[in-house]
Short mmCIF file of C-alpha atoms in Angstrom, two decimals:
data_model
loop_
_atom_site.label_atom_id
_atom_site.label_comp_id
_atom_site.label_asym_id
_atom_site.label_seq_id
_atom_site.Cartn_x
_atom_site.Cartn_y
_atom_site.Cartn_z
CA MET J 1 15.66 56.44 -35.99
CA CYS J 2 12.34 57.30 -36.87
CA PRO J 3 10.23 57.62 -40.69
CA VAL J 4 9.55 61.89 -41.07
CA GLN J 5 5.95 61.09 -41.64
CA GLU J 6 5.64 58.91 -38.22
CA LEU J 7 7.35 61.64 -36.51
CA GLN J 8 5.42 64.21 -38.45
CA ASP J 9 1.93 62.62 -37.58
CA ARG J 10 3.03 62.40 -33.66
CA VAL J 11 4.20 66.06 -33.39
CA ALA J 12 0.88 67.14 -34.57
CA GLN J 13 -0.66 64.61 -32.43
CA ASN J 14 0.90 65.43 -29.39
CA ARG J 15 2.25 62.15 -29.06
CA LEU J 16 6.06 62.78 -28.55
CA HIS J 17 7.82 61.27 -25.66
CA HIS J 18 9.94 63.51 -23.62
CA PHE J 19 12.91 62.33 -24.48
CA GLU J 20 12.28 62.85 -28.15
CA MET J 21 11.17 67.06 -27.98
CA VAL J 22 13.81 69.58 -29.33
CA PRO J 23 15.89 70.04 -25.66
CA GLY J 24 13.49 74.04 -24.79
CA THR J 25 10.38 73.01 -26.39
CA GLU J 26 9.19 70.12 -23.89
CA LYS J 27 7.11 72.92 -21.73
CA ASP J 28 5.24 74.48 -25.27
CA ARG J 29 2.04 73.46 -26.50
CA ARG J 30 3.26 71.72 -29.42
CA PRO J 31 7.02 70.52 -28.23
CA LYS J 32 8.63 70.21 -31.37
CA GLY J 33 10.70 66.89 -32.38
CA ASP J 34 14.01 65.99 -33.22
CA PRO J 35 15.31 63.74 -35.42
CA LEU J 36 18.72 63.02 -33.85
CA ARG J 37 16.22 61.72 -31.22
CA ALA J 38 12.85 60.37 -32.13
CA VAL J 39 13.14 56.76 -32.57
CA LYS J 40 10.27 55.13 -34.14
CA GLU J 41 7.36 53.63 -31.88
CA TYR J 42 5.96 50.05 -32.08
CA ALA J 43 2.61 49.74 -33.49
CA ARG J 44 0.85 46.46 -33.92
CA PRO J 45 -0.43 45.59 -36.47
CA ALA J 46 -3.19 47.03 -38.23
CA ALA J 47 -5.58 45.37 -41.01
CA GLY J 48 -5.09 47.51 -44.73
CA LYS J 49 -1.42 49.06 -43.11
CA ASP J 50 1.01 47.83 -45.66
CA ALA J 51 3.78 47.00 -42.86
CA THR J 52 6.84 46.58 -45.36
CA ASN J 53 7.08 49.79 -47.13
CA PRO J 54 10.44 50.71 -47.29
CA THR J 55 9.84 54.42 -46.10
CA ASP J 56 8.78 52.71 -42.94
CA LEU J 57 11.49 50.33 -42.63
CA ARG J 58 15.11 50.68 -40.89
CA PRO J 59 17.69 48.31 -42.82
CA PRO J 60 20.36 46.54 -40.11
CA ALA J 61 22.74 49.10 -39.71
CA VAL J 62 20.17 51.59 -38.54
CA LEU J 63 18.51 49.46 -36.31
CA LEU J 64 21.86 48.42 -35.00
CA LYS J 65 22.61 52.59 -34.42
CA THR J 66 19.25 52.51 -33.35
CA VAL J 67 19.97 50.13 -30.36
CA HIS J 68 23.18 51.52 -29.67
CA TYR J 69 21.38 55.09 -28.76
CA LEU J 70 18.98 52.99 -26.79
CA ILE J 71 21.51 51.93 -24.40
CA ASN J 72 24.30 54.95 -24.47
CA GLU J 73 22.11 57.74 -24.34
CA ILE J 74 18.97 56.80 -22.83
CA ALA J 75 19.17 53.94 -20.40
CA ALA J 76 22.90 54.40 -19.52
CA THR J 77 22.64 57.79 -19.06
CA PRO J 78 22.18 58.85 -14.92
CA SER J 79 19.98 62.39 -15.48
CA ARG J 80 17.80 60.42 -17.32
CA HIS J 81 14.93 59.18 -14.21
CA PRO J 82 13.02 57.34 -13.17
CA TRP J 83 14.19 54.50 -14.47
CA THR J 84 11.27 52.70 -14.53
CA GLU J 85 10.00 55.78 -17.26
CA VAL J 86 13.10 55.18 -19.38
CA TYR J 87 12.26 51.19 -19.12
CA GLY J 88 8.91 51.91 -20.51
CA PHE J 89 10.42 54.09 -23.23
CA VAL J 90 13.25 51.82 -24.23
CA PHE J 91 11.09 48.54 -24.02
CA ASP J 92 8.72 49.94 -26.31
CA ARG J 93 11.48 51.50 -28.82
CA LEU J 94 12.87 47.66 -28.88
CA ARG J 95 10.29 46.09 -29.69
CA SER J 96 9.78 47.79 -33.09
CA VAL J 97 13.31 47.20 -33.60
CA LYS J 98 12.33 43.72 -33.53
CA GLN J 99 9.25 44.42 -36.25
CA ASP J 100 11.97 45.86 -38.54
CA MET J 101 13.63 42.63 -37.94
CA ILE J 102 11.47 40.21 -38.89
CA ILE J 103 10.19 41.94 -41.40
CA GLN J 104 12.98 42.13 -43.64
CA ARG J 105 14.11 38.63 -42.59
CA VAL J 106 17.30 39.76 -40.57
CA SER J 107 19.57 37.18 -40.15
CA GLY J 108 22.82 35.54 -39.02
CA SER J 109 25.76 37.72 -37.87
CA GLU J 110 23.58 41.29 -38.20
CA CYS J 111 20.71 39.63 -36.30
CA ALA J 112 23.04 38.37 -33.43
CA ALA J 113 24.59 41.65 -33.74
CA LEU J 114 20.66 43.41 -32.42
CA LEU J 115 19.62 40.92 -30.31
CA GLU J 116 22.70 40.77 -27.86
CA PRO J 117 22.34 44.16 -26.33
CA ILE J 118 19.01 43.69 -26.18
CA VAL J 119 19.31 40.45 -24.06
CA ARG J 120 21.16 42.40 -21.73
CA PHE J 121 19.24 45.42 -21.05
CA LEU J 122 16.42 42.91 -20.91
CA ILE J 123 18.57 41.17 -18.31
CA TYR J 124 19.99 44.21 -16.00
CA ALA J 125 16.29 45.73 -16.16
CA SER J 126 14.55 42.07 -14.38
CA TYR J 127 17.36 42.69 -11.67
CA ARG J 128 16.97 46.97 -11.52
CA LEU J 129 13.09 47.39 -11.35
CA CYS J 130 12.65 43.94 -9.22
CA GLY J 131 10.05 45.22 -6.99
CA GLU J 132 8.38 47.68 -8.80
CA PRO J 133 4.69 48.63 -8.82
CA LEU J 134 3.22 46.08 -11.36
CA ARG J 135 2.06 49.54 -12.41
CA LEU J 136 4.98 50.23 -13.58
CA TYR J 137 6.91 47.24 -14.16
CA ASP J 138 5.69 43.45 -14.72
CA PRO J 139 7.74 41.22 -14.61
CA ARG J 140 6.28 38.54 -16.41
CA ILE J 141 5.92 40.53 -19.61
CA ASN J 142 9.44 41.53 -19.07
CA ASP J 143 9.98 37.18 -18.89
CA THR J 144 8.03 36.51 -22.06
CA HIS J 145 10.21 39.32 -24.20
CA LEU J 146 13.68 37.71 -22.99
CA GLN J 147 12.66 34.17 -22.84
CA GLU J 148 11.47 34.80 -27.02
CA TYR J 149 14.95 37.08 -27.08
CA LEU J 150 17.28 35.36 -26.12
CA SER J 151 15.80 31.96 -27.54
CA TRP J 152 15.87 33.65 -30.90
CA LEU J 153 19.95 34.58 -29.97
CA LEU J 154 20.79 31.22 -29.22
CA ASP J 155 19.10 29.94 -32.50
CA CYS J 156 21.07 32.32 -34.25
CA TYR J 157 24.27 31.10 -33.40
CA THR J 158 23.67 27.41 -34.07
CA ALA J 159 21.94 28.69 -37.39
CA ASP J 160 25.22 30.65 -38.71
CA GLY J 161 27.58 27.41 -37.43
CA GLY J 162 30.80 29.46 -36.78
CA PRO J 163 32.24 30.48 -33.72
CA ASN J 164 30.74 33.64 -32.28
CA PRO J 165 32.88 35.96 -29.46
CA ASN J 166 30.04 36.64 -27.66
CA GLN J 167 28.19 32.72 -27.35
CA GLU J 168 30.13 31.76 -24.70
CA GLU J 169 28.67 34.54 -23.00
CA PHE J 170 25.15 34.24 -23.47
CA GLN J 171 25.26 30.43 -23.46
CA ALA J 172 26.06 30.96 -19.77
CA LEU J 173 23.59 34.12 -19.20
CA GLY J 174 20.47 31.58 -20.77
CA LEU J 175 21.80 28.50 -18.09
CA LEU J 176 21.72 31.55 -14.67
CA TYR J 177 18.04 32.94 -15.67
CA ASN J 178 17.05 29.35 -16.54
CA LEU J 179 18.49 27.46 -13.60
CA ASP J 180 15.09 25.42 -13.25
CA SER J 181 14.79 24.66 -16.58
CA MET J 182 15.59 20.90 -17.91
CA ARG J 183 15.44 22.19 -21.10
CA ALA J 184 17.68 24.91 -20.88
CA ARG J 185 20.34 22.51 -19.27
CA GLN J 186 19.80 20.16 -22.30
CA HIS J 187 20.57 22.94 -24.65
CA ALA J 188 23.72 23.31 -23.14
CA MET J 189 24.83 19.83 -22.89
CA GLU J 190 24.43 19.32 -26.48
CA LEU J 191 26.82 22.10 -27.48
CA PRO J 192 29.95 21.90 -29.31
CA GLN J 193 32.94 20.63 -26.28
CA GLN J 194 35.47 23.34 -26.40
CA LEU J 195 31.65 25.93 -25.61
CA ARG J 196 30.47 23.44 -23.07
CA THR J 197 33.35 23.10 -21.47
CA SER J 198 34.46 27.18 -21.56
CA SER J 199 35.13 28.63 -18.30
CA SER J 200 31.92 30.37 -18.05
CA VAL J 201 29.58 27.75 -18.96
CA THR J 202 31.25 25.41 -16.45
CA LEU J 203 30.94 27.77 -13.93
CA ALA J 204 27.11 28.11 -14.89
CA MET J 205 26.76 24.61 -15.17
CA SER J 206 28.32 24.08 -11.73
CA ILE J 207 25.65 25.76 -10.25
CA GLY J 208 22.72 24.86 -12.08
CA GLN J 209 23.98 21.54 -10.54
CA ALA J 210 24.07 22.92 -6.88
CA PHE J 211 20.73 24.28 -7.95
CA LEU J 212 19.40 20.68 -8.63
CA GLU J 213 20.75 18.93 -5.55
CA ARG J 214 19.81 21.69 -3.40
CA ASN J 215 22.83 22.80 -2.05
CA PRO J 216 21.99 26.40 -1.23
CA VAL J 217 25.79 26.74 0.47
CA ARG J 218 27.55 25.66 -2.63
CA LEU J 219 25.44 27.59 -5.35
CA LEU J 220 25.58 30.71 -3.40
CA ARG J 221 29.31 30.07 -2.70
CA LEU J 222 30.13 29.58 -6.74
CA ALA J 223 27.61 33.00 -7.09
CA GLY J 224 30.21 34.92 -5.85
CA GLY J 225 32.64 34.12 -8.98
CA LEU J 226 29.86 35.80 -11.91
CA SER J 227 30.31 39.13 -13.11
CA PHE J 228 27.58 41.36 -12.64
CA LEU J 229 25.44 40.62 -15.82
CA GLN J 230 25.51 37.10 -14.58
CA THR J 231 24.79 37.98 -11.51
CA CYS J 232 21.41 39.72 -12.74
CA ALA J 233 20.72 36.82 -14.77
CA LEU J 234 20.93 34.72 -11.53
CA HIS J 235 19.47 37.00 -9.31
CA ARG J 236 15.45 36.47 -9.85
CA HIS J 237 16.22 32.74 -7.75
CA LEU J 238 18.33 33.97 -5.02
CA VAL J 239 15.50 34.92 -2.58
CA ALA J 240 14.47 30.88 -2.99
CA CYS J 241 17.52 30.01 -2.46
CA ARG J 242 18.34 31.72 0.57
CA ARG J 243 15.07 30.87 2.12
CA ASP J 244 16.49 27.02 1.63
CA LEU J 245 19.28 27.20 3.28
CA LEU J 246 17.43 28.46 6.42
CA LEU J 247 14.97 25.18 5.95
CA ILE J 248 17.92 22.96 5.77
CA TYR J 249 19.54 24.86 8.25
CA SER J 250 16.22 25.18 10.74
CA HIS J 251 16.51 20.70 10.20
CA GLY J 252 20.02 20.39 10.59
CA PHE J 253 21.24 22.39 14.12
CA SER J 254 17.44 21.80 15.43
CA SER J 255 18.40 21.74 19.12
CA ARG J 256 17.63 23.42 22.02
CA ASN J 257 21.21 23.87 22.99
CA CYS J 258 22.56 24.55 19.84
CA ARG J 259 23.80 28.05 18.91
CA PHE J 260 24.55 28.93 15.40
CA PRO J 261 26.82 32.87 15.10
CA LEU J 262 24.59 35.04 13.14
CA ASP J 263 27.93 36.57 11.29
CA ARG J 264 28.78 32.93 10.33
CA LEU J 265 25.32 32.27 9.23
CA ALA J 266 25.80 35.63 7.01
CA ARG J 267 28.99 34.87 5.37
CA LEU J 268 27.00 31.97 3.65
CA LEU J 269 23.98 33.73 2.67
CA HIS J 270 26.55 36.38 1.54
CA LEU J 271 24.49 39.13 3.32
CA ASP J 272 25.39 41.59 5.72
CA SER J 273 24.32 40.34 9.02
CA ALA J 274 21.95 42.77 9.89
CA LEU J 275 20.09 41.24 6.78
CA ALA J 276 20.73 37.99 7.54
CA ALA J 277 19.01 38.29 11.11
CA GLN J 278 16.01 40.02 9.63
CA LEU J 279 15.66 36.74 6.97
CA CYS J 280 15.78 34.84 9.95
CA GLN J 281 12.59 36.62 11.53
CA LEU J 282 10.84 36.26 8.41
CA CYS J 283 11.31 32.79 8.62
CA GLY J 284 10.46 32.29 12.00
CA LEU J 285 13.92 31.97 13.16
CA ARG J 286 14.89 33.56 16.75
CA VAL J 287 18.26 35.67 16.63
CA ASP J 288 19.16 36.16 20.65
CA LEU J 289 20.99 39.10 22.28
CA GLU J 290 24.43 37.43 21.72
CA ASN J 291 24.16 37.08 17.48
CA GLN J 292 23.61 33.91 18.10
CA VAL J 293 20.96 31.62 15.68
CA LEU J 294 18.07 29.30 17.43
CA PHE J 295 17.61 27.04 14.32
CA SER J 296 14.44 25.10 15.22
CA LYS J 297 12.17 23.12 12.53
CA SER J 298 9.06 23.20 14.46
CA ALA J 299 9.51 27.53 14.44
CA PHE J 300 10.06 27.50 10.92
CA VAL J 301 7.52 29.17 8.62
CA GLU J 302 7.37 30.17 5.09
CA PRO J 303 8.18 33.82 4.58
CA LYS J 304 5.20 35.73 3.31
CA GLN J 305 5.84 36.55 -0.28
CA THR J 306 5.52 39.99 0.05
CA SER J 307 7.14 40.74 2.95
CA LEU J 308 10.68 39.16 0.79
CA ASP J 309 11.45 42.44 -0.40
CA CYS J 310 13.89 41.45 -2.64
CA LYS J 311 15.50 44.81 -3.45
CA LEU J 312 17.29 44.54 0.10
CA TYR J 313 19.41 42.07 -0.77
CA HIS J 314 20.86 43.33 -3.97
CA ARG J 315 24.10 45.00 -2.45
CA LYS J 316 26.10 42.51 -2.98
CA ILE J 317 24.85 42.46 -6.49
CA SER J 318 25.74 46.16 -6.89
CA GLU J 319 29.45 45.96 -5.78
CA LYS J 320 29.81 44.54 -8.98
CA GLN J 321 28.33 46.92 -11.02
CA THR J 322 30.46 48.84 -13.55
CA SER J 323 29.97 51.15 -16.73
CA LEU J 324 26.37 50.57 -17.87
CA SER J 325 27.02 51.53 -20.97
CA ARG J 326 30.09 48.97 -21.84
CA LEU J 327 27.80 46.65 -19.73
CA LEU J 328 25.04 46.48 -22.01
CA LEU J 329 27.02 47.20 -25.26
CA ARG J 330 29.56 44.65 -24.52
CA GLY J 331 29.16 42.46 -21.84
CA LEU J 332 32.01 42.57 -19.70
CA HIS J 333 33.38 39.71 -18.00
CA GLU J 334 34.67 41.30 -14.74
CA THR J 335 34.36 38.57 -11.42
CA ASN J 336 34.16 39.81 -8.18
CA THR J 337 36.37 37.62 -6.13
CA ASP J 338 34.35 38.36 -2.95
#
């Protein structure tokens, strides 16, 4: 997974990541590199450097083995932490995989097989690392790369022409992640009828329609039928969706004598009562001692972005999680009926 010369150079320069060291030598003055664990790192193209040297390029079969190693042995291993460090290592090595793919012009089913687990990993990372400090995780950089990989993958499906067993999954993921994109919606509407009417794409389109109509109650209800990875793709839109629900109800139930049961509101928001009450308070809405919400259009305030800690609302999503390795490599469609 790593050219011999690069491994030797990085050992000599003490540039090995501890994931690549021979176990037991991590604290040595010059740790030993493990050829079975070292992975070619990303390097920007440099003037005068031959990027097409066959000894430095990994063929598609080796690239696929590399991606599976990064997912199985690094990203999905619970003992490896903190996960921000895991993400940083895997993200860099996946960029190197992409570099080798571009140089060799990998295409067709080989290209799709490489891109699919990468897209799953980046979608999962956008959920797992949401709210982390910028010095550890930059959501904009992750989004930029995810959009590029996703676009490349969907173009692969189009160019290949034939049926792909995972195409339905990724067409739906693209719609859910880009819920506010008319371009993504237009692309989905131009899909072949069999694919466009498949269960995952139909559900994603319905959620997108609810988003366009500003119908957060329907959107959150439909989101309950998504798999874990699909919910990870959608999750970046959920805080704004819940805020919209409170804004609409603040106008619709704005009355001195009106009381709305907190437990019923929590079910509509798909949160537990404590988090629903906290979200109400962030929006300037009062919850009385009898757990009744007092909606008021004059009292509603826009919550500060810094006060909306997305991680607080992750529990419902986490309940859907399955084996991370199986999830990222095969994209299980396990629906939660909650």
